[in-house]
mmCIF file of C-alpha atoms in Angstrom:
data_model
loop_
_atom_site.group_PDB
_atom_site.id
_atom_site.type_symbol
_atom_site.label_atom_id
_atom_site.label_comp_id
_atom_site.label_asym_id
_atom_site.label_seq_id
_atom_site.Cartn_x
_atom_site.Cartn_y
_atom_site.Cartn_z
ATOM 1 C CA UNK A 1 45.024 -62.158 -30.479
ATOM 2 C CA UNK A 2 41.282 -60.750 -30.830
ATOM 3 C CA UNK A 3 40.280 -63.694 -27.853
ATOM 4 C CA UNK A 4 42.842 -62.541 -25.338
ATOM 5 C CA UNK A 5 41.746 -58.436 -25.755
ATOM 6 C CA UNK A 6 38.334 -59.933 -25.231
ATOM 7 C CA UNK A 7 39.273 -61.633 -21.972
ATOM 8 C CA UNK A 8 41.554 -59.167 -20.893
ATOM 9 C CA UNK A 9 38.606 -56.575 -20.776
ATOM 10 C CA UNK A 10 36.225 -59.004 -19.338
ATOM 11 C CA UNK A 11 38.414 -59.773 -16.547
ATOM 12 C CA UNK A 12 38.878 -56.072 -15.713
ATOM 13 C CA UNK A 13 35.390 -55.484 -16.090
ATOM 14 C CA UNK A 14 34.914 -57.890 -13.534
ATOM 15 C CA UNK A 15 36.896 -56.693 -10.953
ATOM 16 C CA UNK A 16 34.905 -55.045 -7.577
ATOM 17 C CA UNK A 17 34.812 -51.118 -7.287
ATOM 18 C CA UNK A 18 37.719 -50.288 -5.552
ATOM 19 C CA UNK A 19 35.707 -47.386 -3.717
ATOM 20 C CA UNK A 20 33.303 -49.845 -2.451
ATOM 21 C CA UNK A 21 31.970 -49.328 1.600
ATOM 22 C CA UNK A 22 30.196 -51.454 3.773
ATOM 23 C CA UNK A 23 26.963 -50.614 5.010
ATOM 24 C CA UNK A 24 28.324 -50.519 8.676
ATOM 25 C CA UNK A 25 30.829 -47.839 6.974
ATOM 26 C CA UNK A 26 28.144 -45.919 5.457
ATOM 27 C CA UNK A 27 25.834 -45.585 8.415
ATOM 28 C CA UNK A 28 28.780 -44.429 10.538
ATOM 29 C CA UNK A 29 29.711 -41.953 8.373
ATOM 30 C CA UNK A 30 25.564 -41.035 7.501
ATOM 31 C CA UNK A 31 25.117 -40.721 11.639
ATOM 32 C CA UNK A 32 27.777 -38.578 12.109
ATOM 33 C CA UNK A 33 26.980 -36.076 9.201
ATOM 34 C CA UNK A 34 23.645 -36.123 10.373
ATOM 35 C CA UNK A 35 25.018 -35.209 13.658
ATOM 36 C CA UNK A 36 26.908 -32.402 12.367
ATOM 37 C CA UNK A 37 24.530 -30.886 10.327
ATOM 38 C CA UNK A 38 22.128 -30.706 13.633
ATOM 39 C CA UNK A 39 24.918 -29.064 15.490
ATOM 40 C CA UNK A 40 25.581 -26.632 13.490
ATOM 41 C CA UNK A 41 22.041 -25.836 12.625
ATOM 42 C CA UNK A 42 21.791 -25.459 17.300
ATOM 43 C CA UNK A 43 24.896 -23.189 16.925
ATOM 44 C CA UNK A 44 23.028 -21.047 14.230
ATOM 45 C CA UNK A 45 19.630 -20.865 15.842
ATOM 46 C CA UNK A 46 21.379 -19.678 19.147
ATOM 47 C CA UNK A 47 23.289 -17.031 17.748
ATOM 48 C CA UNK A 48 20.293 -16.105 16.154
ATOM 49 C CA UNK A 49 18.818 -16.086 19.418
ATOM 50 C CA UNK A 50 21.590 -13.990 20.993
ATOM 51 C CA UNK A 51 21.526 -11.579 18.400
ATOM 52 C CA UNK A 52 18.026 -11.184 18.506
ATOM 53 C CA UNK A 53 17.747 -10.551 22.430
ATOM 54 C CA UNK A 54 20.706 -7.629 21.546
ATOM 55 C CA UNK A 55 18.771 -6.085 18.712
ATOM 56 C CA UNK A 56 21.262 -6.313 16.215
ATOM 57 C CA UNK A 57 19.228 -8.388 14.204
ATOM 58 C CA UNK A 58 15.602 -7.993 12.875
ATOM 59 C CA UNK A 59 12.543 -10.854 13.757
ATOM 60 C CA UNK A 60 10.909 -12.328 11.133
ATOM 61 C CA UNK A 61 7.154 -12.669 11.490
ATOM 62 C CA UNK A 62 6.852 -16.298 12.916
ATOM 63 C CA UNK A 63 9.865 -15.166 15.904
ATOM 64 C CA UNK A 64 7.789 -11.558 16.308
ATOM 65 C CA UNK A 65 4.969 -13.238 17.238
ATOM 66 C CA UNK A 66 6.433 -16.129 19.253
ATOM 67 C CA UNK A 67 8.385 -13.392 21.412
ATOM 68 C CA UNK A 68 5.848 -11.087 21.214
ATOM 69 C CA UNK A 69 1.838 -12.094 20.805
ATOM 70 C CA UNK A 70 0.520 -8.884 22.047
ATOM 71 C CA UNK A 71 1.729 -7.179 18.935
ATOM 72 C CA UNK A 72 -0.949 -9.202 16.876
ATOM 73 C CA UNK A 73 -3.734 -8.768 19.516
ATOM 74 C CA UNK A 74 -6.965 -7.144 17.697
ATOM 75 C CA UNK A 75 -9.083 -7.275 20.019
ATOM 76 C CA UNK A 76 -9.213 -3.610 20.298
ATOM 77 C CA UNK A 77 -10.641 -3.190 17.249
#
């Protein structure tokens, strides 16, 4: 009785994860994440855009001085 409890567990021990992927399935699926993360990081940046040409949203430094270098001119000082 103890030998075939032993075996019993071995065998299910054994067995493959039934969750398993392939690495073909894996880089699909990593691709096409990566592919919507970038989207949606465009989509965000040209909103961002948008609302910054309409003023309803304030630049940050690094933007401020992108759009507008004159701002941090001292040469009349």
């Amino acid at each position: 009785m103890g030998a075939e409890g032993e075996e019993q567990e071995k065998q299910g021990n054994q067995n493959p994860k039934p969750n398993a992927i392939t690495q073909a399935q894996f880089l699909f699926w990593k691709r096409q994440k990566d592919s919507d993360a970038s989207a949606r990081k465009a989509e965000a940046a040209r909103k961002r855009e948008e609302d910054i040409a309409a003023g309803t949203v304030q630049m940050n430094g690094r933007e401020l001085f992108v759009h507008e270098p004159w701002v941090f001119d001292n040469t009349h000082y």
